[in-house]
PDB file of C-alpha atoms (C1' of nucleotides) in Angstrom:
ATOM      1  CA  MET Z   1      48.932 125.407 -16.159  1.00  0.00           C
ATOM      2  CA  ASN Z   2      49.168 122.354 -13.977  1.00  0.00           C
ATOM      3  CA  LYS Z   3      51.289 121.914 -10.890  1.00  0.00           C
ATOM      4  CA  GLU Z   4      53.867 119.650 -12.519  1.00  0.00           C
ATOM      5  CA  LYS Z   5      54.543 122.033 -15.375  1.00  0.00           C
ATOM      6  CA  GLN Z   6      54.744 124.969 -12.998  1.00  0.00           C
ATOM      7  CA  MET Z   7      57.379 123.167 -10.935  1.00  0.00           C
ATOM      8  CA  LYS Z   8      59.410 122.462 -14.056  1.00  0.00           C
ATOM      9  CA  LEU Z   9      59.394 126.129 -15.002  1.00  0.00           C
ATOM     10  CA  GLU Z  10      60.246 127.317 -11.525  1.00  0.00           C
ATOM     11  CA  ALA Z  11      63.120 124.830 -11.413  1.00  0.00           C
ATOM     12  CA  SER Z  12      64.594 126.530 -14.480  1.00  0.00           C
ATOM     13  CA  GLY Z  13      64.340 129.979 -12.950  1.00  0.00           C
ATOM     14  CA  TRP Z  14      60.803 131.060 -13.759  1.00  0.00           C
ATOM     15  CA  LYS Z  15      58.454 132.938 -11.476  1.00  0.00           C
ATOM     16  CA  ILE Z  16      54.826 131.948 -11.968  1.00  0.00           C
ATOM     17  CA  GLY Z  17      53.372 133.469  -8.824  1.00  0.00           C
ATOM     18  CA  SER Z  18      50.013 135.193  -8.724  1.00  0.00           C
ATOM     19  CA  VAL Z  19      51.101 138.755  -8.029  1.00  0.00           C
ATOM     20  CA  ASN Z  20      54.127 138.208 -10.203  1.00  0.00           C
ATOM     21  CA  GLU Z  21      52.039 137.577 -13.292  1.00  0.00           C
ATOM     22  CA  PHE Z  22      50.927 141.173 -13.296  1.00  0.00           C
ATOM     23  CA  LEU Z  23      54.467 142.417 -12.876  1.00  0.00           C
ATOM     24  CA  GLU Z  24      55.857 140.087 -15.536  1.00  0.00           C
ATOM     25  CA  LEU Z  25      53.314 141.321 -18.035  1.00  0.00           C
ATOM     26  CA  SER Z  26      54.102 144.956 -17.447  1.00  0.00           C
ATOM     27  CA  GLN Z  27      57.805 144.167 -17.739  1.00  0.00           C
ATOM     28  CA  GLU Z  28      57.232 142.533 -21.113  1.00  0.00           C
ATOM     29  CA  GLU Z  29      55.138 145.451 -22.216  1.00  0.00           C
ATOM     30  CA  THR Z  30      57.881 147.811 -21.123  1.00  0.00           C
ATOM     31  CA  GLU Z  31      60.499 145.858 -23.053  1.00  0.00           C
ATOM     32  CA  PHE Z  32      58.248 145.798 -26.095  1.00  0.00           C
ATOM     33  CA  ILE Z  33      57.738 149.548 -25.994  1.00  0.00           C
ATOM     34  CA  GLU Z  34      61.435 150.188 -25.470  1.00  0.00           C
ATOM     35  CA  LEU Z  35      62.255 148.037 -28.490  1.00  0.00           C
ATOM     36  CA  LYS Z  36      59.895 150.015 -30.686  1.00  0.00           C
ATOM     37  CA  LEU Z  37      61.276 153.308 -29.428  1.00  0.00           C
ATOM     38  CA  SER Z  38      64.819 152.148 -30.118  1.00  0.00           C
ATOM     39  CA  LEU Z  39      63.916 151.157 -33.668  1.00  0.00           C
ATOM     40  CA  SER Z  40      62.138 154.498 -34.125  1.00  0.00           C
ATOM     41  CA  GLN Z  41      65.089 156.539 -32.973  1.00  0.00           C
ATOM     42  CA  ASN Z  42      67.567 154.559 -35.035  1.00  0.00           C
ATOM     43  CA  LEU Z  43      65.366 154.853 -38.092  1.00  0.00           C
ATOM     44  CA  LYS Z  44      65.232 158.622 -37.753  1.00  0.00           C
ATOM     45  CA  GLU Z  45      68.995 158.911 -37.266  1.00  0.00           C
ATOM     46  CA  ARG Z  46      69.642 156.623 -40.201  1.00  0.00           C
ATOM     47  CA  ARG Z  47      67.290 158.474 -42.520  1.00  0.00           C
ATOM     48  CA  GLN Z  48      68.781 161.829 -41.566  1.00  0.00           C
ATOM     49  CA  SER Z  49      72.340 160.638 -41.999  1.00  0.00           C
ATOM     50  CA  LEU Z  50      71.381 159.539 -45.486  1.00  0.00           C
ATOM     51  CA  ARG Z  51      69.996 163.028 -46.170  1.00  0.00           C
ATOM     52  CA  LEU Z  52      66.591 161.672 -47.031  1.00  0.00           C
ATOM     53  CA  THR Z  53      63.334 163.471 -46.278  1.00  0.00           C
ATOM     54  CA  GLN Z  54      60.412 161.690 -44.704  1.00  0.00           C
ATOM     55  CA  LYS Z  55      58.720 161.929 -48.071  1.00  0.00           C
ATOM     56  CA  ASP Z  56      61.696 160.227 -49.690  1.00  0.00           C
ATOM     57  CA  LEU Z  57      61.542 157.325 -47.273  1.00  0.00           C
ATOM     58  CA  ALA Z  58      57.776 157.163 -47.614  1.00  0.00           C
ATOM     59  CA  ARG Z  59      58.156 156.616 -51.363  1.00  0.00           C
ATOM     60  CA  MET Z  60      60.741 153.912 -50.802  1.00  0.00           C
ATOM     61  CA  ILE Z  61      58.377 151.887 -48.636  1.00  0.00           C
ATOM     62  CA  HIS Z  62      55.202 152.811 -50.530  1.00  0.00           C
ATOM     63  CA  SER Z  63      53.776 154.708 -47.587  1.00  0.00           C
ATOM     64  CA  SER Z  64      53.151 158.342 -46.699  1.00  0.00           C
ATOM     65  CA  GLN Z  65      55.084 161.170 -45.076  1.00  0.00           C
ATOM     66  CA  SER Z  66      52.685 161.291 -42.159  1.00  0.00           C
ATOM     67  CA  ARG Z  67      53.187 157.629 -41.418  1.00  0.00           C
ATOM     68  CA  VAL Z  68      56.954 158.030 -41.475  1.00  0.00           C
ATOM     69  CA  ALA Z  69      56.598 160.943 -39.065  1.00  0.00           C
ATOM     70  CA  LYS Z  70      54.524 158.764 -36.755  1.00  0.00           C
ATOM     71  CA  MET Z  71      57.071 155.977 -36.983  1.00  0.00           C
ATOM     72  CA  GLU Z  72      59.862 158.297 -35.945  1.00  0.00           C
ATOM     73  CA  ALA Z  73      57.734 159.809 -33.195  1.00  0.00           C
ATOM     74  CA  GLY Z  74      57.301 156.380 -31.665  1.00  0.00           C
ATOM     75  CA  ASP Z  75      53.552 156.415 -32.174  1.00  0.00           C
ATOM     76  CA  PRO Z  76      52.054 153.345 -30.473  1.00  0.00           C
ATOM     77  CA  ALA Z  77      49.844 152.705 -33.502  1.00  0.00           C
ATOM     78  CA  VAL Z  78      52.811 151.808 -35.681  1.00  0.00           C
ATOM     79  CA  SER Z  79      53.866 148.196 -35.983  1.00  0.00           C
ATOM     80  CA  ILE Z  80      57.340 146.754 -35.625  1.00  0.00           C
ATOM     81  CA  ASP Z  81      56.719 145.291 -39.061  1.00  0.00           C
ATOM     82  CA  LEU Z  82      56.636 148.730 -40.648  1.00  0.00           C
ATOM     83  CA  LEU Z  83      59.671 149.876 -38.696  1.00  0.00           C
ATOM     84  CA  VAL Z  84      61.642 146.840 -39.829  1.00  0.00           C
ATOM     85  CA  LYS Z  85      60.527 147.270 -43.433  1.00  0.00           C
ATOM     86  CA  SER Z  86      61.755 150.864 -43.267  1.00  0.00           C
ATOM     87  CA  LEU Z  87      65.105 149.896 -41.806  1.00  0.00           C
ATOM     88  CA  LEU Z  88      65.538 147.221 -44.465  1.00  0.00           C
ATOM     89  CA  ALA Z  89      64.702 149.790 -47.147  1.00  0.00           C
ATOM     90  CA  LEU Z  90      67.620 151.820 -45.788  1.00  0.00           C
ATOM     91  CA  LYS Z  91      69.874 148.782 -46.134  1.00  0.00           C
ATOM     92  CA  THR Z  92      70.364 148.364 -42.424  1.00  0.00           C
ATOM     93  CA  SER Z  93      72.568 145.369 -41.744  1.00  0.00           C
ATOM     94  CA  LYS Z  94      71.930 142.514 -39.360  1.00  0.00           C
ATOM     95  CA  LYS Z  95      74.699 143.789 -37.149  1.00  0.00           C
ATOM     96  CA  GLU Z  96      73.225 147.278 -37.008  1.00  0.00           C
ATOM     97  CA  VAL Z  97      69.773 145.966 -36.153  1.00  0.00           C
ATOM     98  CA  ALA Z  98      71.279 143.802 -33.425  1.00  0.00           C
ATOM     99  CA  GLY Z  99      72.830 146.943 -31.978  1.00  0.00           C
ATOM    100  CA  MET Z 100      69.398 148.539 -31.753  1.00  0.00           C
ATOM    101  CA  LEU Z 101      68.035 145.968 -29.336  1.00  0.00           C
ATOM    102  CA  PRO Z 102      67.630 147.489 -25.870  1.00  0.00           C
ATOM    103  CA  HIS Z 103      69.174 145.781 -22.864  1.00  0.00           C
TER     104      HIS Z 103
ATOM    105  CA  MET V   1      67.310 133.207 -53.941  1.00  0.00           C
ATOM    106  CA  ASN V   2      68.128 129.546 -54.207  1.00  0.00           C
ATOM    107  CA  LYS V   3      65.612 126.833 -54.912  1.00  0.00           C
ATOM    108  CA  GLU V   4      65.729 125.323 -51.447  1.00  0.00           C
ATOM    109  CA  LYS V   5      65.009 128.601 -49.691  1.00  0.00           C
ATOM    110  CA  GLN V   6      62.230 129.358 -52.115  1.00  0.00           C
ATOM    111  CA  MET V   7      60.620 125.997 -51.428  1.00  0.00           C
ATOM    112  CA  LYS V   8      60.764 126.660 -47.690  1.00  0.00           C
ATOM    113  CA  LEU V   9      59.021 129.973 -48.136  1.00  0.00           C
ATOM    114  CA  GLU V  10      56.360 128.533 -50.393  1.00  0.00           C
ATOM    115  CA  ALA V  11      55.753 125.689 -47.965  1.00  0.00           C
ATOM    116  CA  SER V  12      54.909 128.271 -45.306  1.00  0.00           C
ATOM    117  CA  GLY V  13      52.324 129.964 -47.475  1.00  0.00           C
ATOM    118  CA  TRP V  14      54.373 132.813 -48.848  1.00  0.00           C
ATOM    119  CA  LYS V  15      53.559 133.692 -52.426  1.00  0.00           C
ATOM    120  CA  ILE V  16      56.769 133.323 -54.397  1.00  0.00           C
ATOM    121  CA  GLY V  17      55.343 131.734 -57.509  1.00  0.00           C
ATOM    122  CA  SER V  18      53.504 132.932 -60.605  1.00  0.00           C
ATOM    123  CA  VAL V  19      53.559 136.709 -60.452  1.00  0.00           C
ATOM    124  CA  ASN V  20      56.850 136.960 -58.637  1.00  0.00           C
ATOM    125  CA  GLU V  21      58.523 134.652 -61.130  1.00  0.00           C
ATOM    126  CA  PHE V  22      59.198 137.731 -63.228  1.00  0.00           C
ATOM    127  CA  LEU V  23      58.341 140.444 -60.709  1.00  0.00           C
ATOM    128  CA  GLU V  24      60.970 139.083 -58.284  1.00  0.00           C
ATOM    129  CA  LEU V  25      60.591 139.838 -54.641  1.00  0.00           C
ATOM    130  CA  SER V  26      62.780 142.757 -53.770  1.00  0.00           C
ATOM    131  CA  GLN V  27      65.734 142.117 -51.520  1.00  0.00           C
ATOM    132  CA  GLU V  28      63.968 143.906 -48.682  1.00  0.00           C
ATOM    133  CA  GLU V  29      60.838 141.807 -49.035  1.00  0.00           C
ATOM    134  CA  THR V  30      62.881 138.634 -49.014  1.00  0.00           C
ATOM    135  CA  GLU V  31      64.833 139.742 -45.968  1.00  0.00           C
ATOM    136  CA  PHE V  32      61.620 140.665 -44.190  1.00  0.00           C
ATOM    137  CA  ILE V  33      60.100 137.244 -44.817  1.00  0.00           C
ATOM    138  CA  GLU V  34      63.251 135.476 -43.780  1.00  0.00           C
ATOM    139  CA  LEU V  35      63.348 137.461 -40.542  1.00  0.00           C
ATOM    140  CA  LYS V  36      59.813 136.439 -39.672  1.00  0.00           C
ATOM    141  CA  LEU V  37      60.520 132.793 -40.459  1.00  0.00           C
ATOM    142  CA  SER V  38      63.620 132.912 -38.290  1.00  0.00           C
ATOM    143  CA  LEU V  39      61.665 134.354 -35.370  1.00  0.00           C
ATOM    144  CA  SER V  40      58.971 131.711 -35.912  1.00  0.00           C
ATOM    145  CA  GLN V  41      61.400 128.836 -35.863  1.00  0.00           C
ATOM    146  CA  ASN V  42      63.238 130.142 -32.834  1.00  0.00           C
ATOM    147  CA  LEU V  43      59.988 130.705 -30.979  1.00  0.00           C
ATOM    148  CA  LYS V  44      58.925 127.120 -31.569  1.00  0.00           C
ATOM    149  CA  GLU V  45      62.286 125.736 -30.463  1.00  0.00           C
ATOM    150  CA  ARG V  46      62.254 127.932 -27.401  1.00  0.00           C
ATOM    151  CA  ARG V  47      58.733 126.969 -26.378  1.00  0.00           C
ATOM    152  CA  GLN V  48      59.457 123.285 -26.858  1.00  0.00           C
ATOM    153  CA  SER V  49      62.705 123.410 -24.903  1.00  0.00           C
ATOM    154  CA  LEU V  50      60.735 124.958 -22.040  1.00  0.00           C
ATOM    155  CA  ARG V  51      58.238 122.059 -22.271  1.00  0.00           C
ATOM    156  CA  LEU V  52      55.328 124.399 -22.785  1.00  0.00           C
ATOM    157  CA  THR V  53      52.322 123.550 -24.929  1.00  0.00           C
ATOM    158  CA  GLN V  54      50.974 125.993 -27.481  1.00  0.00           C
ATOM    159  CA  LYS V  55      48.016 126.458 -25.158  1.00  0.00           C
ATOM    160  CA  ASP V  56      50.382 127.363 -22.315  1.00  0.00           C
ATOM    161  CA  LEU V  57      52.108 130.016 -24.381  1.00  0.00           C
ATOM    162  CA  ALA V  58      48.774 131.268 -25.676  1.00  0.00           C
ATOM    163  CA  ARG V  59      47.656 131.940 -22.101  1.00  0.00           C
ATOM    164  CA  MET V  60      50.890 133.745 -21.313  1.00  0.00           C
ATOM    165  CA  ILE V  61      50.368 136.197 -24.152  1.00  0.00           C
ATOM    166  CA  HIS V  62      46.569 136.329 -23.842  1.00  0.00           C
ATOM    167  CA  SER V  63      46.053 134.758 -27.246  1.00  0.00           C
ATOM    168  CA  SER V  64      44.851 131.398 -28.512  1.00  0.00           C
ATOM    169  CA  GLN V  65      46.371 128.012 -29.345  1.00  0.00           C
ATOM    170  CA  SER V  66      45.521 128.394 -33.003  1.00  0.00           C
ATOM    171  CA  ARG V  67      47.311 131.696 -33.231  1.00  0.00           C
ATOM    172  CA  VAL V  68      50.416 130.265 -31.626  1.00  0.00           C
ATOM    173  CA  ALA V  69      50.296 127.428 -34.140  1.00  0.00           C
ATOM    174  CA  LYS V  70      50.119 129.941 -36.971  1.00  0.00           C
ATOM    175  CA  MET V  71      53.010 131.903 -35.534  1.00  0.00           C
ATOM    176  CA  GLU V  72      55.183 128.838 -35.402  1.00  0.00           C
ATOM    177  CA  ALA V  73      54.095 127.781 -38.875  1.00  0.00           C
ATOM    178  CA  GLY V  74      55.391 131.062 -40.243  1.00  0.00           C
ATOM    179  CA  ASP V  75      51.947 132.130 -41.405  1.00  0.00           C
ATOM    180  CA  PRO V  76      52.269 135.372 -43.417  1.00  0.00           C
ATOM    181  CA  ALA V  77      49.263 136.851 -41.611  1.00  0.00           C
ATOM    182  CA  VAL V  78      51.113 137.033 -38.296  1.00  0.00           C
ATOM    183  CA  SER V  79      52.910 140.211 -37.319  1.00  0.00           C
ATOM    184  CA  ILE V  80      56.445 140.578 -36.059  1.00  0.00           C
ATOM    185  CA  ASP V  81      54.868 142.384 -33.129  1.00  0.00           C
ATOM    186  CA  LEU V  82      53.136 139.224 -31.943  1.00  0.00           C
ATOM    187  CA  LEU V  83      56.252 137.136 -32.501  1.00  0.00           C
ATOM    188  CA  VAL V  84      58.328 139.562 -30.443  1.00  0.00           C
ATOM    189  CA  LYS V  85      55.743 139.690 -27.676  1.00  0.00           C
ATOM    190  CA  SER V  86      55.845 135.911 -27.549  1.00  0.00           C
ATOM    191  CA  LEU V  87      59.616 135.795 -27.406  1.00  0.00           C
ATOM    192  CA  LEU V  88      59.612 138.394 -24.645  1.00  0.00           C
ATOM    193  CA  ALA V  89      57.061 136.332 -22.742  1.00  0.00           C
ATOM    194  CA  LEU V  90      59.576 133.475 -22.901  1.00  0.00           C
ATOM    195  CA  LYS V  91      62.282 135.743 -21.502  1.00  0.00           C
ATOM    196  CA  THR V  92      64.362 135.747 -24.627  1.00  0.00           C
ATOM    197  CA  SER V  93      67.461 137.878 -24.140  1.00  0.00           C
ATOM    198  CA  LYS V  94      68.771 140.610 -26.400  1.00  0.00           C
ATOM    199  CA  LYS V  95      71.677 138.390 -27.312  1.00  0.00           C
ATOM    200  CA  GLU V  96      69.424 135.512 -28.247  1.00  0.00           C
ATOM    201  CA  VAL V  97      67.208 137.725 -30.398  1.00  0.00           C
ATOM    202  CA  ALA V  98      70.279 139.122 -32.112  1.00  0.00           C
ATOM    203  CA  GLY V  99      71.273 135.581 -32.972  1.00  0.00           C
ATOM    204  CA  MET V 100      67.926 135.085 -34.680  1.00  0.00           C
ATOM    205  CA  LEU V 101      68.558 137.759 -37.262  1.00  0.00           C
ATOM    206  CA  PRO V 102      69.221 136.155 -40.658  1.00  0.00           C
ATOM    207  CA  HIS V 103      72.398 136.987 -42.543  1.00  0.00           C
TER     208      HIS V 103
ATOM    209  C1'  DT H   1      47.066  99.297 -30.317  1.00  0.00           C
ATOM    210  C1'  DG H   2      43.706 103.444 -28.820  1.00  0.00           C
ATOM    211  C1'  DA H   3      42.413 107.095 -26.048  1.00  0.00           C
ATOM    212  C1'  DA H   4      44.060 111.530 -24.535  1.00  0.00           C
ATOM    213  C1'  DA H   5      46.859 115.426 -25.391  1.00  0.00           C
ATOM    214  C1'  DA H   6      48.933 118.430 -28.592  1.00  0.00           C
ATOM    215  C1'  DA H   7      49.203 120.683 -32.834  1.00  0.00           C
ATOM    216  C1'  DA H   8      47.395 122.096 -37.381  1.00  0.00           C
ATOM    217  C1'  DT H   9      43.889 124.190 -40.253  1.00  0.00           C
ATOM    218  C1'  DG H  10      39.943 127.012 -41.585  1.00  0.00           C
ATOM    219  C1'  DT H  11      36.664 130.624 -40.592  1.00  0.00           C
ATOM    220  C1'  DC H  12      34.943 135.034 -38.905  1.00  0.00           C
ATOM    221  C1'  DA H  13      33.602 139.342 -36.509  1.00  0.00           C
ATOM    222  C1'  DA H  14      36.164 142.739 -33.862  1.00  0.00           C
ATOM    223  C1'  DT H  15      40.091 145.361 -33.381  1.00  0.00           C
ATOM    224  C1'  DT H  16      44.247 147.402 -35.052  1.00  0.00           C
ATOM    225  C1'  DT H  17      47.116 149.300 -38.433  1.00  0.00           C
ATOM    226  C1'  DC H  18      47.249 151.057 -42.850  1.00  0.00           C
ATOM    227  C1'  DG H  19      47.898 154.845 -46.660  1.00  0.00           C
ATOM    228  C1'  DA H  20      46.073 159.006 -47.719  1.00  0.00           C
ATOM    229  C1'  DC H  21      44.712 163.537 -47.054  1.00  0.00           C
ATOM    230  C1'  DA H  22      44.287 168.137 -44.818  1.00  0.00           C
ATOM    231  C1'  DT H  23      46.475 171.293 -42.295  1.00  0.00           C
ATOM    232  C1'  DA H  24      49.308 173.146 -38.580  1.00  0.00           C
ATOM    233  C1'  DT H  25      53.955 173.894 -37.021  1.00  0.00           C
ATOM    234  C1'  DA H  26      58.930 173.976 -37.562  1.00  0.00           C
ATOM    235  C1'  DT H  27      63.134 174.435 -40.087  1.00  0.00           C
ATOM    236  C1'  DT H  28      66.087 175.986 -43.799  1.00  0.00           C
ATOM    237  C1'  DC H  29      68.521 179.397 -46.207  1.00  0.00           C
ATOM    238  C1'  DA H  30      68.770 182.966 -50.059  1.00  0.00           C
TER     239       DA H  30
ATOM    240  C1'  DT G   1      63.276 188.570 -42.726  1.00  0.00           C
ATOM    241  C1'  DG G   2      59.939 185.271 -45.450  1.00  0.00           C
ATOM    242  C1'  DA G   3      59.000 181.994 -48.778  1.00  0.00           C
ATOM    243  C1'  DA G   4      60.066 177.276 -49.633  1.00  0.00           C
ATOM    244  C1'  DT G   5      60.791 173.010 -47.684  1.00  0.00           C
ATOM    245  C1'  DA G   6      60.346 169.654 -44.055  1.00  0.00           C
ATOM    246  C1'  DT G   7      58.063 167.714 -40.232  1.00  0.00           C
ATOM    247  C1'  DA G   8      54.163 167.018 -36.903  1.00  0.00           C
ATOM    248  C1'  DT G   9      49.370 166.103 -35.909  1.00  0.00           C
ATOM    249  C1'  DG G  10      44.605 164.674 -36.515  1.00  0.00           C
ATOM    250  C1'  DT G  11      41.204 162.113 -39.043  1.00  0.00           C
ATOM    251  C1'  DC G  12      39.139 158.629 -41.987  1.00  0.00           C
ATOM    252  C1'  DG G  13      37.630 154.487 -44.648  1.00  0.00           C
ATOM    253  C1'  DA G  14      40.197 150.440 -46.256  1.00  0.00           C
ATOM    254  C1'  DA G  15      43.011 146.659 -45.409  1.00  0.00           C
ATOM    255  C1'  DA G  16      45.441 143.657 -42.371  1.00  0.00           C
ATOM    256  C1'  DT G  17      45.733 141.275 -38.014  1.00  0.00           C
ATOM    257  C1'  DT G  18      43.556 139.715 -34.026  1.00  0.00           C
ATOM    258  C1'  DG G  19      41.439 136.232 -30.509  1.00  0.00           C
ATOM    259  C1'  DA G  20      38.164 132.900 -30.496  1.00  0.00           C
ATOM    260  C1'  DC G  21      36.005 128.905 -31.966  1.00  0.00           C
ATOM    261  C1'  DA G  22      35.211 124.427 -34.447  1.00  0.00           C
ATOM    262  C1'  DT G  23      37.222 120.755 -36.367  1.00  0.00           C
ATOM    263  C1'  DT G  24      40.750 117.754 -38.175  1.00  0.00           C
ATOM    264  C1'  DT G  25      45.228 115.701 -37.938  1.00  0.00           C
ATOM    265  C1'  DT G  26      49.228 114.318 -35.489  1.00  0.00           C
ATOM    266  C1'  DT G  27      51.747 112.867 -31.503  1.00  0.00           C
ATOM    267  C1'  DT G  28      52.217 110.847 -27.068  1.00  0.00           C
ATOM    268  C1'  DC G  29      52.307 107.055 -24.068  1.00  0.00           C
ATOM    269  C1'  DA G  30      50.073 103.712 -20.992  1.00  0.00           C
TER     270       DA G  30
END
DNA sequence: TGAAAAAATGTCAATTTCGACATATATTCA
DNA sequence: TGAATATATGTCGAAATTGACATTTTTTCA
């Protein structure tokens, strides 16, 4: 990134500093993890409130009970894509999903 | 699904034709695709408004220019995970992300 | 104009995520 | 209780996604 571009970013409130880069990254990673955990927890609550077993949900999304368990456990090796597909399978509305986004 | 929306999806590489003409995409599948396209479009707008090149963003998320291009093009072979990581790298707020969710 | 920068497109080996399976542990409830 | 049901955990080859690279096409702007 050149000097001119860096100045433009900093003028609009960005921090591009050297040490800061490391901190920014970990902050993004933290936010990313928190988002996944929020989706996981909401998925579990939603499934349970619908009185569905993990096996039931697994069938609905053409997956397996073990993968649903891992989703709900917040396993790092589960994508947001699969979490979203699961929530959509449970007819989660746009408004509900919006409410799941962490601060 | 109306014709216009279908043409948008097909233009981005999503397979809506032939087989799905009678094996219609399920509502969930359609919603999933539309979500990804919405995130793609918003990412591109956000990057451009920040006057960043695709190469700039690629560096910020430790990826490559070509992958950023594919993200913004709504390529089906790009995960929501990567789109979200990119949006987080651009400091997209919870409120802004919520606004990206399709109806 | 046209050269430089930016973006788009295609490919590929490496990595990640996948469904499936086996099995252990936990919960339910007659 | 204890058997049936539900959930958690670990593993594996297959499939999907990745960053990187090469190249082409488009856009920018002097």
